[in-house]
Amino acid sequence: MSTKETKLQSNEEIHREQNTELSELVLEGISLYRNAEYPVDPLFIHRWSSRSFADKPVSKETLYTVLEAARWAPSSNNLQPWRFVIAHTEEEHDLFRQFILPGNRLWTDKAPVLILIASDKRRDESGDINGAHKFDAGTAWGFLAIQANLLGLSTRAVGGFDRVKAVDILGLPEYIEPHAVVALGYRATPDALDEKFRDKEKPNGRRSLGESILEIRVQQGKKSGLTEV
């Protein structure tokens, strides 16, 4: 085993220990808000979007491990349209503060890492539009969030930012479309938040699976229709 592989294995063991410690603190309470209707892996139930972040840095290696997971998301025609703009240093955070809305900055300012999720709209150099660019970027965000959770990190996506300012301040080309800012870091307790957010710092539930499934109703001699299960 190479030195790099040994180091990665050691880091993975540390991350698993951190995740176990975190789980012991929060899993008991999650069942108050979330229960699966079918036997999915608990990972999907235990991941939730926290606003409270600890004053603890995220290493570059850990950050890139999270982004590596996003790199392996499914992609239409393997175009891989997702793009990431990272705020890790204080100077980079200063740029993001200029376009994140003030209400969200009450908690995003405390996140050690901010990631702008964007996508390349082009199918090819001719400029034809890739109709799946947003869909694929959203899938990459999902992979990112799951990998972060596996490492004992918390994520929350933010839609409340000025997209025009973001494009201008970050110097994004016109074919790059910004979608969301993701706050990434280690979870803190609710009392670290501004008072207006403390009661919201808990896992939310989900509607029943049947409410999300549109069932096809086939009627002989008539036009087919959809209805909720």
Short mmCIF file of C-alpha atoms in Angstrom, two decimals:
data_model
loop_
_atom_site.label_atom_id
_atom_site.label_comp_id
_atom_site.label_asym_id
_atom_site.label_seq_id
_atom_site.Cartn_x
_atom_site.Cartn_y
_atom_site.Cartn_z
CA MET A 1 0.00 0.00 0.00
CA SER A 2 1.38 3.42 -0.97
CA THR A 3 1.97 6.26 1.50
CA LYS A 4 -0.94 8.18 -0.03
CA GLU A 5 -3.26 5.17 0.27
CA THR A 6 -2.19 4.65 3.90
CA LYS A 7 -2.86 8.31 4.65
CA LEU A 8 -6.27 8.17 3.02
CA GLN A 9 -7.15 5.03 4.97
CA SER A 10 -6.04 6.72 8.21
CA ASN A 11 -8.15 9.78 7.42
CA GLU A 12 -11.15 7.59 6.62
CA GLU A 13 -10.81 5.92 10.04
CA ILE A 14 -10.71 9.32 11.73
CA HIS A 15 -13.75 10.45 9.78
CA ARG A 16 -15.65 7.29 10.71
CA GLU A 17 -14.88 7.93 14.38
CA GLN A 18 -16.08 11.54 14.04
CA ASN A 19 -19.24 10.38 12.30
CA THR A 20 -19.90 7.80 15.04
CA GLU A 21 -19.54 10.44 17.74
CA LEU A 22 -21.91 12.74 15.84
CA SER A 23 -24.40 9.93 15.34
CA GLU A 24 -24.51 9.18 19.04
CA LEU A 25 -25.51 12.79 19.66
CA VAL A 26 -28.22 13.21 17.03
CA LEU A 27 -29.63 9.87 15.89
CA GLU A 28 -31.88 9.35 18.88
CA GLY A 29 -33.67 12.62 18.16
CA ILE A 30 -34.00 12.06 14.41
CA SER A 31 -36.59 9.33 14.90
CA LEU A 32 -38.89 11.98 16.38
CA TYR A 33 -39.04 13.67 12.98
CA ARG A 34 -38.13 11.03 10.40
CA ASN A 35 -39.15 7.45 9.81
CA ALA A 36 -38.79 5.56 6.53
CA GLU A 37 -41.79 3.80 5.00
CA TYR A 38 -39.47 1.31 3.28
CA PRO A 39 -36.12 -0.17 4.38
CA VAL A 40 -33.63 2.33 2.94
CA ASP A 41 -30.12 2.73 4.30
CA PRO A 42 -30.22 4.91 7.46
CA LEU A 43 -27.75 7.28 5.81
CA PHE A 44 -30.57 8.84 3.79
CA ILE A 45 -32.70 9.45 6.88
CA HIS A 46 -29.89 10.75 9.05
CA ARG A 47 -28.68 13.39 6.58
CA TRP A 48 -30.36 16.73 7.18
CA SER A 49 -29.51 20.35 6.45
CA SER A 50 -28.14 22.17 9.47
CA ARG A 51 -27.52 25.91 9.73
CA SER A 52 -25.28 25.71 12.80
CA PHE A 53 -21.57 25.32 12.10
CA ALA A 54 -18.73 24.84 14.55
CA ASP A 55 -15.63 27.02 14.60
CA LYS A 56 -13.56 24.15 13.19
CA PRO A 57 -11.71 24.26 9.87
CA VAL A 58 -12.29 21.79 7.07
CA SER A 59 -9.04 20.57 5.58
CA LYS A 60 -8.42 20.85 1.86
CA GLU A 61 -8.14 17.07 1.63
CA THR A 62 -11.55 16.60 3.27
CA LEU A 63 -13.10 19.29 1.07
CA TYR A 64 -11.71 17.67 -2.06
CA THR A 65 -12.92 14.25 -0.92
CA VAL A 66 -16.45 15.69 -0.80
CA LEU A 67 -16.04 17.19 -4.27
CA GLU A 68 -14.56 13.93 -5.57
CA ALA A 69 -17.83 12.19 -4.72
CA ALA A 70 -19.73 14.83 -6.69
CA ARG A 71 -17.41 14.20 -9.65
CA TRP A 72 -18.78 10.66 -9.92
CA ALA A 73 -22.44 11.64 -10.17
CA PRO A 74 -24.42 10.29 -13.15
CA SER A 75 -24.25 12.54 -16.17
CA SER A 76 -26.23 12.73 -19.41
CA ASN A 77 -23.87 11.80 -22.28
CA ASN A 78 -21.07 12.10 -19.69
CA LEU A 79 -20.95 15.87 -20.28
CA GLN A 80 -20.37 16.46 -16.54
CA PRO A 81 -21.71 20.04 -16.63
CA TRP A 82 -21.34 20.71 -12.88
CA ARG A 83 -18.88 23.40 -11.85
CA PHE A 84 -17.79 24.40 -8.34
CA VAL A 85 -16.54 27.77 -7.10
CA ILE A 86 -15.03 27.39 -3.63
CA ALA A 87 -14.67 29.89 -0.78
CA HIS A 88 -12.13 28.42 1.63
CA THR A 89 -9.88 31.34 2.51
CA GLU A 90 -10.99 34.55 4.21
CA GLU A 91 -10.46 36.50 0.98
CA GLU A 92 -12.69 34.07 -0.91
CA HIS A 93 -15.36 34.29 1.79
CA ASP A 94 -15.31 38.09 1.44
CA LEU A 95 -16.33 37.71 -2.20
CA PHE A 96 -19.24 35.40 -1.35
CA ARG A 97 -20.47 37.79 1.37
CA GLN A 98 -21.06 40.38 -1.32
CA PHE A 99 -23.80 38.36 -3.03
CA ILE A 100 -25.34 36.18 -0.29
CA LEU A 101 -28.49 37.84 1.07
CA PRO A 102 -28.16 39.40 4.56
CA GLY A 103 -30.68 37.07 6.23
CA ASN A 104 -28.70 34.01 5.18
CA ARG A 105 -25.38 35.57 6.15
CA LEU A 106 -26.49 35.35 9.80
CA TRP A 107 -25.43 31.71 9.59
CA THR A 108 -23.45 31.23 6.34
CA ASP A 109 -20.74 33.58 7.63
CA LYS A 110 -19.88 30.92 10.23
CA ALA A 111 -19.50 28.06 7.74
CA PRO A 112 -15.80 27.32 7.09
CA VAL A 113 -16.46 26.45 3.43
CA LEU A 114 -18.91 27.81 0.88
CA ILE A 115 -19.34 26.19 -2.53
CA LEU A 116 -21.22 27.76 -5.43
CA ILE A 117 -22.85 24.97 -7.43
CA ALA A 118 -23.11 25.98 -11.08
CA SER A 119 -23.30 24.28 -14.46
CA ASP A 120 -22.02 24.72 -17.97
CA LYS A 121 -25.11 25.15 -20.14
CA ARG A 122 -23.35 24.14 -23.36
CA ARG A 123 -23.59 20.75 -25.02
CA ASP A 124 -20.48 21.46 -27.06
CA GLU A 125 -18.28 24.30 -28.24
CA SER A 126 -20.89 25.28 -30.85
CA GLY A 127 -23.01 26.66 -28.05
CA ASP A 128 -25.92 24.21 -28.32
CA ILE A 129 -27.70 23.91 -24.97
CA ASN A 130 -27.39 20.79 -22.84
CA GLY A 131 -30.96 20.24 -21.70
CA ALA A 132 -29.79 18.18 -18.71
CA HIS A 133 -27.23 20.61 -17.27
CA LYS A 134 -29.37 21.63 -14.28
CA PHE A 135 -30.54 18.08 -13.62
CA ASP A 136 -26.96 16.79 -13.58
CA ALA A 137 -25.71 19.61 -11.37
CA GLY A 138 -28.47 18.81 -8.88
CA THR A 139 -27.40 15.16 -8.86
CA ALA A 140 -23.80 16.20 -8.15
CA TRP A 141 -25.03 18.27 -5.21
CA GLY A 142 -26.81 15.20 -3.84
CA PHE A 143 -23.65 13.09 -4.07
CA LEU A 144 -21.70 15.90 -2.38
CA ALA A 145 -24.18 16.09 0.50
CA ILE A 146 -24.13 12.32 1.11
CA GLN A 147 -20.32 12.14 1.08
CA ALA A 148 -20.12 15.08 3.47
CA ASN A 149 -22.47 13.31 5.85
CA LEU A 150 -20.33 10.16 5.70
CA LEU A 151 -17.36 12.27 6.84
CA GLY A 152 -19.25 13.75 9.78
CA LEU A 153 -19.85 17.07 8.01
CA SER A 154 -23.05 19.03 7.57
CA THR A 155 -24.28 20.79 4.43
CA ARG A 156 -27.05 23.21 3.63
CA ALA A 157 -27.88 24.62 0.20
CA VAL A 158 -28.74 28.30 -0.06
CA GLY A 159 -30.91 29.74 -2.81
CA GLY A 160 -30.99 33.21 -1.25
CA PHE A 161 -28.20 34.96 -3.13
CA ASP A 162 -27.99 37.53 -5.91
CA ARG A 163 -27.15 35.54 -9.03
CA VAL A 164 -26.36 38.59 -11.14
CA LYS A 165 -23.89 39.83 -8.53
CA ALA A 166 -22.39 36.36 -8.15
CA VAL A 167 -21.69 36.13 -11.89
CA ASP A 168 -20.15 39.62 -11.91
CA ILE A 169 -18.08 39.32 -8.72
CA LEU A 170 -16.74 35.87 -9.55
CA GLY A 171 -16.20 36.69 -13.22
CA LEU A 172 -18.23 33.74 -14.49
CA PRO A 173 -18.63 33.42 -18.28
CA GLU A 174 -22.14 33.73 -19.69
CA TYR A 175 -22.44 30.00 -20.32
CA ILE A 176 -21.99 29.16 -16.60
CA GLU A 177 -25.27 29.27 -14.67
CA PRO A 178 -25.17 29.51 -10.85
CA HIS A 179 -27.75 27.47 -8.94
CA ALA A 180 -27.04 27.40 -5.19
CA VAL A 181 -24.44 28.13 -2.55
CA VAL A 182 -23.66 25.17 -0.29
CA ALA A 183 -22.44 25.80 3.26
CA LEU A 184 -20.13 23.02 4.47
CA GLY A 185 -18.66 22.37 7.91
CA TYR A 186 -18.90 20.50 11.18
CA ARG A 187 -22.24 20.81 12.95
CA ALA A 188 -22.54 22.88 16.11
CA THR A 189 -25.33 23.05 18.69
CA PRO A 190 -28.40 25.24 18.06
CA ASP A 191 -27.31 27.82 20.64
CA ALA A 192 -24.50 28.84 18.27
CA LEU A 193 -27.16 30.24 15.92
CA ASP A 194 -28.91 33.57 15.86
CA GLU A 195 -32.03 33.24 18.01
CA LYS A 196 -34.40 33.42 15.02
CA PHE A 197 -33.01 30.12 13.66
CA ARG A 198 -32.70 28.04 16.83
CA ASP A 199 -36.18 26.50 16.78
CA LYS A 200 -35.66 25.53 13.13
CA GLU A 201 -32.45 23.62 13.85
CA LYS A 202 -33.85 20.13 13.61
CA PRO A 203 -34.51 17.51 10.93
CA ASN A 204 -37.65 18.08 8.88
CA GLY A 205 -40.01 15.35 7.77
CA ARG A 206 -41.18 14.23 4.36
CA ARG A 207 -44.61 13.71 2.85
CA SER A 208 -45.58 10.10 2.23
CA LEU A 209 -44.07 8.36 -0.78
CA GLY A 210 -47.52 7.92 -2.32
CA GLU A 211 -47.97 11.68 -2.51
CA SER A 212 -44.93 11.92 -4.80
CA ILE A 213 -45.96 9.17 -7.20
CA LEU A 214 -48.25 10.05 -10.07
CA GLU A 215 -50.00 6.85 -11.12
CA ILE A 216 -51.01 6.29 -14.72
CA ARG A 217 -54.76 5.67 -15.09
CA VAL A 218 -55.53 3.95 -18.36
CA GLN A 219 -59.16 4.14 -19.46
CA GLN A 220 -60.16 2.23 -22.58
CA GLY A 221 -61.24 4.54 -25.35
CA LYS A 222 -60.27 7.61 -23.37
CA LYS A 223 -57.19 9.71 -22.89
CA SER A 224 -54.89 8.44 -20.12
CA GLY A 225 -54.49 10.60 -17.04
CA LEU A 226 -52.35 10.89 -13.92
CA THR A 227 -53.39 10.79 -10.32
CA GLU A 228 -51.60 10.62 -6.97
CA VAL A 229 -51.29 7.13 -5.51
#
